[in-house]
Amino acid sequence: MNDATLSDVQDNIPKDWRKKLPLRNRLGIFFICVLISAVMWFFIQLTKDYTWELNYKIDFTNIPDGLALVHKSDTLMTVSVTAQGFDLLMERFISRHQVLSIDLSDVRFRQGNEKYTAYLTSQRIRDLVSNQLNFQKTIVFIHPDTIYFRFSEISKKRIPVRLNVHYTLAKQFYLYDSILVSPKFINVSSIQSVLDTLQYIESQPVEFKGLDTTRTYAVPLRKTISEKLISYSPDTVSVTIPVQKYVEAKFLLDVRLGNDSTSSHLNPDKVELTCLVPQKELSKIDESQFVVQAIKLSSNSGKSTQMKVNVAKMPPHVYLVSVKPENVEYTPGKK
């Protein structure tokens, strides 16, 4: 079979092919062509050079040991650069490099009245910025062109820790003893004016729910000012919440007469105590570990008077639920 000539192909194309295409298809082809043209124009424009202002946050690093940065004249920097549109687009909208690091390790200080001052010149700032911009640019200008600093000496102080801990306990479980925190004091390093305001260091707020056993947690300490202005050693504390399962126990106890050595008669002379007792210690607890006293509410010689029942002593880790009865009758002068 002979190859078709160009004239043969043209003869086979209907002359009214445009008319046979639906309007919607013709519009679609038109818009696709427009879109392709726009994209090509956009990329051509990006190959050209532009001058643009880029804004950066300033991060001051390598602060000399024993000093704290208490003032800087600027925290933002504007850099005007000339570069290709592609590079500027990447830096402005895509790159995450939005912080410029300023190294303070080799700045020269001036000392006076326990304060230290320093500054960076425009040429030094330009060199630092040029080293951190990772594509070819021409720096037109940098604002600010000079940065001033003020430093103060760091002091140390030993300060107590205050817990901000909330918890709930599972059913039948109670706090067995005081919550333990270790260490109770930490070393705080900061400038003296800050240390003078600190009475305690509070932990981060934490909450523990449904505790049913003794647990120990590492709890971070809260910083209310910049981390570069204050440091803790350590910066976390160990918190132990002692929890035990408790059971209800009843004890029938003799009532002693308190605050009076004369012969007397108490009615009744025994009371019933209902207590919550750690389950693991129930077998070790007996009546001899309690002291119950009757305390006078009023004094009327020769007449019966009401006295309040007071539990003067209980074993450790035991919770009192109720006393029955809460009052007893006291009659003086009888045996």
mmCIF file of C-alpha atoms in Angstrom:
data_model
loop_
_atom_site.group_PDB
_atom_site.id
_atom_site.type_symbol
_atom_site.label_atom_id
_atom_site.label_comp_id
_atom_site.label_asym_id
_atom_site.label_seq_id
_atom_site.Cartn_x
_atom_site.Cartn_y
_atom_site.Cartn_z
ATOM 1 C CA MET A 1 0.000 0.000 0.000
ATOM 2 C CA ASN A 2 1.367 3.418 -1.007
ATOM 3 C CA ASP A 3 1.870 6.038 1.664
ATOM 4 C CA ALA A 4 -0.809 8.749 1.703
ATOM 5 C CA THR A 5 0.327 12.109 0.377
ATOM 6 C CA LEU A 6 -0.364 15.395 2.168
ATOM 7 C CA SER A 7 -2.987 16.261 -0.435
ATOM 8 C CA ASP A 8 -4.739 12.966 0.181
ATOM 9 C CA VAL A 9 -4.871 13.672 3.944
ATOM 10 C CA GLN A 10 -6.180 17.183 3.343
ATOM 11 C CA ASP A 11 -8.824 15.846 0.992
ATOM 12 C CA ASN A 12 -10.028 13.503 3.725
ATOM 13 C CA ILE A 13 -10.495 16.309 6.321
ATOM 14 C CA PRO A 14 -13.961 17.749 6.169
ATOM 15 C CA LYS A 15 -13.865 21.405 5.203
ATOM 16 C CA ASP A 16 -16.479 22.286 7.779
ATOM 17 C CA TRP A 17 -14.778 20.488 10.709
ATOM 18 C CA ARG A 18 -14.918 23.622 12.920
ATOM 19 C CA LYS A 19 -18.640 23.807 12.461
ATOM 20 C CA LYS A 20 -19.027 20.165 13.442
ATOM 21 C CA LEU A 21 -17.168 20.649 16.794
ATOM 22 C CA PRO A 22 -19.532 21.550 19.658
ATOM 23 C CA LEU A 23 -19.157 25.071 21.065
ATOM 24 C CA ARG A 24 -18.227 23.723 24.474
ATOM 25 C CA ASN A 25 -15.270 21.765 23.026
ATOM 26 C CA ARG A 26 -14.043 24.770 21.067
ATOM 27 C CA LEU A 27 -14.153 26.946 24.225
ATOM 28 C CA GLY A 28 -12.261 24.276 26.142
ATOM 29 C CA ILE A 29 -9.489 24.164 23.578
ATOM 30 C CA PHE A 30 -9.313 27.958 23.619
ATOM 31 C CA PHE A 31 -8.947 28.163 27.412
ATOM 32 C CA ILE A 32 -6.309 25.418 27.446
ATOM 33 C CA CYS A 33 -4.276 27.384 24.937
ATOM 34 C CA VAL A 34 -4.672 30.546 27.008
ATOM 35 C CA LEU A 35 -3.589 28.678 30.159
ATOM 36 C CA ILE A 36 -0.514 27.227 28.476
ATOM 37 C CA SER A 37 0.428 30.671 27.193
ATOM 38 C CA ALA A 38 0.000 32.217 30.651
ATOM 39 C CA VAL A 39 2.157 29.558 32.303
ATOM 40 C CA MET A 40 4.894 29.994 29.709
ATOM 41 C CA TRP A 41 4.776 33.788 30.171
ATOM 42 C CA PHE A 42 4.947 33.379 33.956
ATOM 43 C CA PHE A 43 8.045 31.156 33.784
ATOM 44 C CA ILE A 44 9.722 33.513 31.337
ATOM 45 C CA GLN A 45 9.106 36.408 33.750
ATOM 46 C CA LEU A 46 10.617 34.398 36.623
ATOM 47 C CA THR A 47 13.923 34.144 34.774
ATOM 48 C CA LYS A 48 14.354 37.899 35.046
ATOM 49 C CA ASP A 49 15.980 39.720 37.969
ATOM 50 C CA TYR A 50 13.883 41.595 40.512
ATOM 51 C CA THR A 51 14.559 43.592 43.642
ATOM 52 C CA TRP A 52 12.472 42.526 46.629
ATOM 53 C CA GLU A 53 12.384 43.123 50.370
ATOM 54 C CA LEU A 54 12.447 40.014 52.556
ATOM 55 C CA ASN A 55 11.607 40.107 56.290
ATOM 56 C CA TYR A 56 13.303 37.831 58.806
ATOM 57 C CA LYS A 57 13.120 37.264 62.524
ATOM 58 C CA ILE A 58 16.478 37.555 64.291
ATOM 59 C CA ASP A 59 17.679 34.733 66.543
ATOM 60 C CA PHE A 60 20.625 35.686 68.756
ATOM 61 C CA THR A 61 22.864 32.694 69.469
ATOM 62 C CA ASN A 62 26.030 31.835 71.408
ATOM 63 C CA ILE A 63 25.501 34.413 74.133
ATOM 64 C CA PRO A 64 28.723 34.507 76.198
ATOM 65 C CA ASP A 65 28.776 32.400 79.359
ATOM 66 C CA GLY A 66 27.786 34.194 82.522
ATOM 67 C CA LEU A 67 25.774 36.865 80.703
ATOM 68 C CA ALA A 68 22.122 37.254 79.773
ATOM 69 C CA LEU A 69 20.843 39.306 76.851
ATOM 70 C CA VAL A 70 18.404 41.754 78.443
ATOM 71 C CA HIS A 71 17.920 44.195 75.568
ATOM 72 C CA LYS A 72 18.376 44.260 71.800
ATOM 73 C CA SER A 73 17.561 47.215 69.611
ATOM 74 C CA ASP A 74 15.807 45.108 66.963
ATOM 75 C CA THR A 75 14.243 41.654 66.629
ATOM 76 C CA LEU A 76 13.271 41.900 62.939
ATOM 77 C CA MET A 77 15.457 42.472 59.916
ATOM 78 C CA THR A 78 14.535 43.630 56.407
ATOM 79 C CA VAL A 79 16.880 42.517 53.622
ATOM 80 C CA SER A 80 16.507 44.032 50.142
ATOM 81 C CA VAL A 81 17.966 41.698 47.501
ATOM 82 C CA THR A 82 18.201 41.508 43.718
ATOM 83 C CA ALA A 83 17.824 37.984 42.373
ATOM 84 C CA GLN A 84 16.024 35.851 39.827
ATOM 85 C CA GLY A 85 12.274 35.634 40.190
ATOM 86 C CA PHE A 86 12.497 31.863 40.789
ATOM 87 C CA ASP A 87 14.805 32.375 43.778
ATOM 88 C CA LEU A 88 12.714 35.180 45.242
ATOM 89 C CA LEU A 89 9.536 33.144 44.860
ATOM 90 C CA MET A 90 11.101 30.177 46.648
ATOM 91 C CA GLU A 91 12.455 32.353 49.453
ATOM 92 C CA ARG A 92 9.292 34.385 49.919
ATOM 93 C CA PHE A 93 6.585 31.732 49.757
ATOM 94 C CA ILE A 94 8.090 28.245 49.848
ATOM 95 C CA SER A 95 11.300 28.296 51.891
ATOM 96 C CA ARG A 96 10.975 27.829 55.655
ATOM 97 C CA HIS A 97 14.137 29.827 56.168
ATOM 98 C CA GLN A 98 12.520 32.809 57.866
ATOM 99 C CA VAL A 99 14.962 33.287 60.756
ATOM 100 C CA LEU A 100 18.423 34.793 60.567
ATOM 101 C CA SER A 101 20.891 33.731 63.224
ATOM 102 C CA ILE A 102 23.177 36.366 64.740
ATOM 103 C CA ASP A 103 26.244 34.887 66.470
ATOM 104 C CA LEU A 104 27.257 36.892 69.552
ATOM 105 C CA SER A 105 30.252 34.789 70.545
ATOM 106 C CA ASP A 106 32.844 37.255 69.239
ATOM 107 C CA VAL A 107 31.222 40.633 69.919
ATOM 108 C CA ARG A 108 33.247 43.146 71.903
ATOM 109 C CA PHE A 109 31.772 44.345 75.187
ATOM 110 C CA ARG A 110 31.911 47.563 77.112
ATOM 111 C CA GLN A 111 31.417 47.160 80.875
ATOM 112 C CA GLY A 112 29.858 49.630 83.275
ATOM 113 C CA ASN A 113 27.756 49.367 86.473
ATOM 114 C CA GLU A 114 27.372 45.577 86.186
ATOM 115 C CA LYS A 115 26.001 46.086 82.652
ATOM 116 C CA TYR A 116 27.648 45.147 79.389
ATOM 117 C CA THR A 117 26.940 46.818 76.047
ATOM 118 C CA ALA A 118 27.881 45.823 72.504
ATOM 119 C CA TYR A 119 26.886 46.411 68.907
ATOM 120 C CA LEU A 120 27.231 44.879 65.445
ATOM 121 C CA THR A 121 28.218 47.086 62.524
ATOM 122 C CA SER A 122 26.549 47.057 59.118
ATOM 123 C CA GLN A 123 29.446 45.195 57.450
ATOM 124 C CA ARG A 124 29.405 42.476 60.111
ATOM 125 C CA ILE A 125 25.641 42.082 59.742
ATOM 126 C CA ARG A 126 25.956 41.964 55.945
ATOM 127 C CA ASP A 127 28.560 39.170 56.204
ATOM 128 C CA LEU A 128 26.377 37.152 58.595
ATOM 129 C CA VAL A 129 23.336 37.517 56.361
ATOM 130 C CA SER A 130 25.231 36.667 53.148
ATOM 131 C CA ASN A 131 26.514 33.425 54.660
ATOM 132 C CA GLN A 132 22.998 32.285 55.550
ATOM 133 C CA LEU A 133 21.180 33.057 52.297
ATOM 134 C CA ASN A 134 21.497 29.846 50.306
ATOM 135 C CA PHE A 135 21.237 31.133 46.734
ATOM 136 C CA GLN A 136 22.880 33.811 44.601
ATOM 137 C CA LYS A 137 21.633 37.283 45.458
ATOM 138 C CA THR A 138 22.889 40.811 45.451
ATOM 139 C CA ILE A 139 22.149 42.507 48.764
ATOM 140 C CA VAL A 140 20.949 46.048 48.124
ATOM 141 C CA PHE A 141 20.480 47.139 51.728
ATOM 142 C CA ILE A 142 19.844 45.774 55.212
ATOM 143 C CA HIS A 143 17.707 47.422 57.848
ATOM 144 C CA PRO A 144 18.703 47.956 60.591
ATOM 145 C CA ASP A 145 22.298 48.482 59.597
ATOM 146 C CA THR A 146 23.496 48.448 63.228
ATOM 147 C CA ILE A 147 22.194 46.414 66.170
ATOM 148 C CA TYR A 148 22.827 47.346 69.794
ATOM 149 C CA PHE A 149 22.795 44.967 72.763
ATOM 150 C CA ARG A 150 22.783 45.169 76.540
ATOM 151 C CA PHE A 151 23.770 42.275 78.805
ATOM 152 C CA SER A 152 23.625 41.643 82.549
ATOM 153 C CA GLU A 153 25.557 39.222 84.708
ATOM 154 C CA ILE A 154 23.799 35.984 85.658
ATOM 155 C CA SER A 155 23.305 35.118 89.331
ATOM 156 C CA LYS A 156 22.016 31.949 90.994
ATOM 157 C CA LYS A 157 19.414 31.350 93.685
ATOM 158 C CA ARG A 158 17.942 28.257 95.335
ATOM 159 C CA ILE A 159 14.142 28.461 95.107
ATOM 160 C CA PRO A 160 11.382 26.073 96.304
ATOM 161 C CA VAL A 161 9.101 24.233 93.882
ATOM 162 C CA ARG A 162 5.322 24.586 94.008
ATOM 163 C CA LEU A 163 3.264 21.853 92.359
ATOM 164 C CA ASN A 164 0.319 22.570 90.083
ATOM 165 C CA VAL A 165 -0.949 18.981 90.007
ATOM 166 C CA HIS A 166 -4.558 17.816 89.912
ATOM 167 C CA TYR A 167 -5.693 14.219 90.182
ATOM 168 C CA THR A 168 -8.703 11.957 90.635
ATOM 169 C CA LEU A 169 -8.736 8.549 92.264
ATOM 170 C CA ALA A 170 -10.487 5.330 91.337
ATOM 171 C CA LYS A 171 -13.336 4.105 93.552
ATOM 172 C CA GLN A 172 -12.192 2.903 97.000
ATOM 173 C CA PHE A 173 -8.711 4.375 96.455
ATOM 174 C CA TYR A 174 -7.376 7.228 98.563
ATOM 175 C CA LEU A 175 -4.203 9.222 99.036
ATOM 176 C CA TYR A 176 -2.026 7.122 101.345
ATOM 177 C CA ASP A 177 0.426 9.857 102.301
ATOM 178 C CA SER A 178 1.569 13.320 101.268
ATOM 179 C CA ILE A 179 2.508 13.858 97.624
ATOM 180 C CA LEU A 180 6.270 13.734 97.319
ATOM 181 C CA VAL A 181 8.262 16.085 95.101
ATOM 182 C CA SER A 182 11.979 15.692 94.438
ATOM 183 C CA PRO A 183 13.878 17.910 94.534
ATOM 184 C CA LYS A 184 11.941 20.367 96.675
ATOM 185 C CA PHE A 185 14.355 23.176 95.757
ATOM 186 C CA ILE A 186 16.045 23.912 92.425
ATOM 187 C CA ASN A 187 18.856 26.193 91.321
ATOM 188 C CA VAL A 188 17.626 29.111 89.227
ATOM 189 C CA SER A 189 20.020 31.153 87.087
ATOM 190 C CA SER A 190 18.991 34.598 85.864
ATOM 191 C CA ILE A 191 19.730 38.265 86.287
ATOM 192 C CA GLN A 192 19.422 39.562 89.834
ATOM 193 C CA SER A 193 16.353 41.741 89.168
ATOM 194 C CA VAL A 194 14.442 38.633 88.044
ATOM 195 C CA LEU A 195 15.639 36.438 90.918
ATOM 196 C CA ASP A 196 14.478 39.048 93.441
ATOM 197 C CA THR A 197 10.876 38.623 92.234
ATOM 198 C CA LEU A 198 10.774 34.814 92.462
ATOM 199 C CA GLN A 199 9.303 33.314 95.629
ATOM 200 C CA TYR A 200 8.757 29.862 94.135
ATOM 201 C CA ILE A 201 8.915 28.006 90.826
ATOM 202 C CA GLU A 202 5.626 26.466 89.723
ATOM 203 C CA SER A 203 5.336 23.246 87.779
ATOM 204 C CA GLN A 204 3.485 22.995 84.511
ATOM 205 C CA PRO A 205 -0.223 22.242 85.173
ATOM 206 C CA VAL A 206 -0.829 18.498 84.861
ATOM 207 C CA GLU A 207 -3.796 16.262 85.614
ATOM 208 C CA PHE A 208 -3.923 12.535 86.344
ATOM 209 C CA LYS A 209 -7.235 10.691 86.281
ATOM 210 C CA GLY A 210 -8.460 7.478 87.875
ATOM 211 C CA LEU A 211 -5.330 6.631 89.868
ATOM 212 C CA ASP A 212 -5.479 3.158 91.447
ATOM 213 C CA THR A 213 -1.838 2.629 92.404
ATOM 214 C CA THR A 214 1.184 4.644 93.500
ATOM 215 C CA ARG A 215 2.802 6.340 90.518
ATOM 216 C CA THR A 216 5.807 8.568 89.907
ATOM 217 C CA TYR A 217 5.807 11.192 87.157
ATOM 218 C CA ALA A 218 8.396 13.546 85.662
ATOM 219 C CA VAL A 219 6.768 16.985 85.669
ATOM 220 C CA PRO A 220 8.385 19.927 83.817
ATOM 221 C CA LEU A 221 8.725 23.303 85.492
ATOM 222 C CA ARG A 222 7.007 26.376 84.116
ATOM 223 C CA LYS A 223 8.939 29.340 82.752
ATOM 224 C CA THR A 224 7.075 32.634 82.765
ATOM 225 C CA ILE A 225 9.842 34.575 81.009
ATOM 226 C CA SER A 226 12.098 33.928 78.036
ATOM 227 C CA GLU A 227 14.152 30.741 78.211
ATOM 228 C CA LYS A 228 17.203 32.767 77.210
ATOM 229 C CA LEU A 229 16.812 34.897 80.319
ATOM 230 C CA ILE A 230 16.354 32.134 82.897
ATOM 231 C CA SER A 231 17.405 28.526 83.376
ATOM 232 C CA TYR A 232 16.570 25.800 85.910
ATOM 233 C CA SER A 233 18.697 22.989 87.252
ATOM 234 C CA PRO A 234 17.005 20.587 87.053
ATOM 235 C CA ASP A 235 14.133 21.696 84.789
ATOM 236 C CA THR A 236 11.851 18.801 85.796
ATOM 237 C CA VAL A 237 10.878 17.348 89.157
ATOM 238 C CA SER A 238 9.841 13.864 90.178
ATOM 239 C CA VAL A 239 6.326 13.715 91.647
ATOM 240 C CA THR A 240 5.140 10.615 93.519
ATOM 241 C CA ILE A 241 1.434 10.234 94.305
ATOM 242 C CA PRO A 242 1.042 7.458 96.914
ATOM 243 C CA VAL A 243 -2.300 5.690 96.436
ATOM 244 C CA GLN A 244 -3.736 2.676 98.286
ATOM 245 C CA LYS A 245 -7.011 0.803 98.323
ATOM 246 C CA TYR A 246 -9.032 1.553 101.479
ATOM 247 C CA VAL A 247 -11.724 -0.436 103.270
ATOM 248 C CA GLU A 248 -14.195 0.579 105.960
ATOM 249 C CA ALA A 249 -13.541 -0.582 109.541
ATOM 250 C CA LYS A 250 -15.363 0.023 112.844
ATOM 251 C CA PHE A 251 -13.787 0.330 116.301
ATOM 252 C CA LEU A 252 -15.507 0.394 119.727
ATOM 253 C CA LEU A 253 -13.424 2.631 121.991
ATOM 254 C CA ASP A 254 -13.432 3.824 125.596
ATOM 255 C CA VAL A 255 -13.921 7.557 126.103
ATOM 256 C CA ARG A 256 -11.446 9.319 128.364
ATOM 257 C CA LEU A 257 -12.312 12.462 130.265
ATOM 258 C CA GLY A 258 -10.212 15.281 128.920
ATOM 259 C CA ASN A 259 -9.267 18.527 130.736
ATOM 260 C CA ASP A 260 -10.661 17.330 134.103
ATOM 261 C CA SER A 261 -9.142 15.020 136.745
ATOM 262 C CA THR A 262 -12.170 14.837 139.108
ATOM 263 C CA SER A 263 -14.230 11.661 139.422
ATOM 264 C CA SER A 264 -16.996 11.593 136.911
ATOM 265 C CA HIS A 265 -19.409 9.485 134.997
ATOM 266 C CA LEU A 266 -19.776 9.465 131.212
ATOM 267 C CA ASN A 267 -22.850 8.133 129.532
ATOM 268 C CA PRO A 268 -22.153 6.328 127.294
ATOM 269 C CA ASP A 269 -18.532 5.619 128.113
ATOM 270 C CA LYS A 270 -17.829 4.010 124.728
ATOM 271 C CA VAL A 271 -18.225 5.304 121.194
ATOM 272 C CA GLU A 272 -18.049 3.682 117.774
ATOM 273 C CA LEU A 273 -15.584 5.030 115.215
ATOM 274 C CA THR A 274 -16.039 4.337 111.519
ATOM 275 C CA CYS A 275 -12.798 4.720 109.614
ATOM 276 C CA LEU A 276 -11.267 4.151 106.220
ATOM 277 C CA VAL A 277 -8.177 1.989 106.601
ATOM 278 C CA PRO A 278 -5.531 0.935 104.048
ATOM 279 C CA GLN A 279 -6.440 -2.600 103.072
ATOM 280 C CA LYS A 280 -2.879 -3.841 103.368
ATOM 281 C CA GLU A 281 -2.649 -2.537 106.991
ATOM 282 C CA LEU A 282 -6.078 -3.580 108.275
ATOM 283 C CA SER A 283 -4.719 -6.534 110.278
ATOM 284 C CA LYS A 284 -2.138 -4.301 112.005
ATOM 285 C CA ILE A 285 -4.599 -1.737 113.387
ATOM 286 C CA ASP A 286 -6.389 -2.175 116.747
ATOM 287 C CA GLU A 287 -8.160 -0.092 119.430
ATOM 288 C CA SER A 288 -4.958 0.588 121.376
ATOM 289 C CA GLN A 289 -3.768 2.942 118.622
ATOM 290 C CA PHE A 290 -6.703 5.340 119.160
ATOM 291 C CA VAL A 291 -7.298 7.922 121.895
ATOM 292 C CA VAL A 292 -10.827 9.314 122.304
ATOM 293 C CA GLN A 293 -11.544 12.143 124.757
ATOM 294 C CA ALA A 294 -14.631 13.933 126.034
ATOM 295 C CA ILE A 295 -14.187 17.702 126.029
ATOM 296 C CA LYS A 296 -16.435 20.011 128.050
ATOM 297 C CA LEU A 297 -18.744 22.264 126.110
ATOM 298 C CA SER A 298 -20.067 23.990 129.263
ATOM 299 C CA SER A 299 -19.707 23.719 133.042
ATOM 300 C CA ASN A 300 -22.652 23.543 135.426
ATOM 301 C CA SER A 301 -21.604 22.227 138.865
ATOM 302 C CA GLY A 302 -23.807 19.440 140.193
ATOM 303 C CA LYS A 303 -25.710 19.032 136.935
ATOM 304 C CA SER A 304 -25.300 16.773 133.909
ATOM 305 C CA THR A 305 -23.711 18.499 130.927
ATOM 306 C CA GLN A 306 -22.977 17.667 127.336
ATOM 307 C CA MET A 307 -19.397 16.918 126.279
ATOM 308 C CA LYS A 308 -18.007 16.739 122.776
ATOM 309 C CA VAL A 309 -16.296 13.520 121.689
ATOM 310 C CA ASN A 310 -12.889 14.264 120.234
ATOM 311 C CA VAL A 311 -10.590 11.750 118.519
ATOM 312 C CA ALA A 312 -7.230 12.901 119.861
ATOM 313 C CA LYS A 313 -5.092 10.197 118.258
ATOM 314 C CA MET A 314 -5.354 7.839 115.311
ATOM 315 C CA PRO A 315 -2.934 5.555 113.486
ATOM 316 C CA PRO A 316 -1.220 7.166 110.482
ATOM 317 C CA HIS A 317 -2.863 6.865 107.043
ATOM 318 C CA VAL A 318 -6.340 6.336 108.587
ATOM 319 C CA TYR A 319 -9.311 8.553 107.658
ATOM 320 C CA LEU A 320 -12.117 9.206 110.154
ATOM 321 C CA VAL A 321 -15.597 8.850 108.661
ATOM 322 C CA SER A 322 -17.930 9.198 111.675
ATOM 323 C CA VAL A 323 -18.205 9.060 115.481
ATOM 324 C CA LYS A 324 -21.336 7.662 117.160
ATOM 325 C CA PRO A 325 -22.477 9.275 119.329
ATOM 326 C CA GLU A 326 -20.823 12.657 118.777
ATOM 327 C CA ASN A 327 -21.670 13.856 122.332
ATOM 328 C CA VAL A 328 -21.772 12.146 125.736
ATOM 329 C CA GLU A 329 -23.380 13.109 129.065
ATOM 330 C CA TYR A 330 -21.042 14.131 131.865
ATOM 331 C CA THR A 331 -22.058 14.036 135.565
ATOM 332 C CA PRO A 332 -19.382 15.339 137.962
ATOM 333 C CA GLY A 333 -18.703 13.951 141.445
ATOM 334 C CA LYS A 334 -19.720 10.327 140.747
ATOM 335 C CA LYS A 335 -17.658 7.179 140.334
#
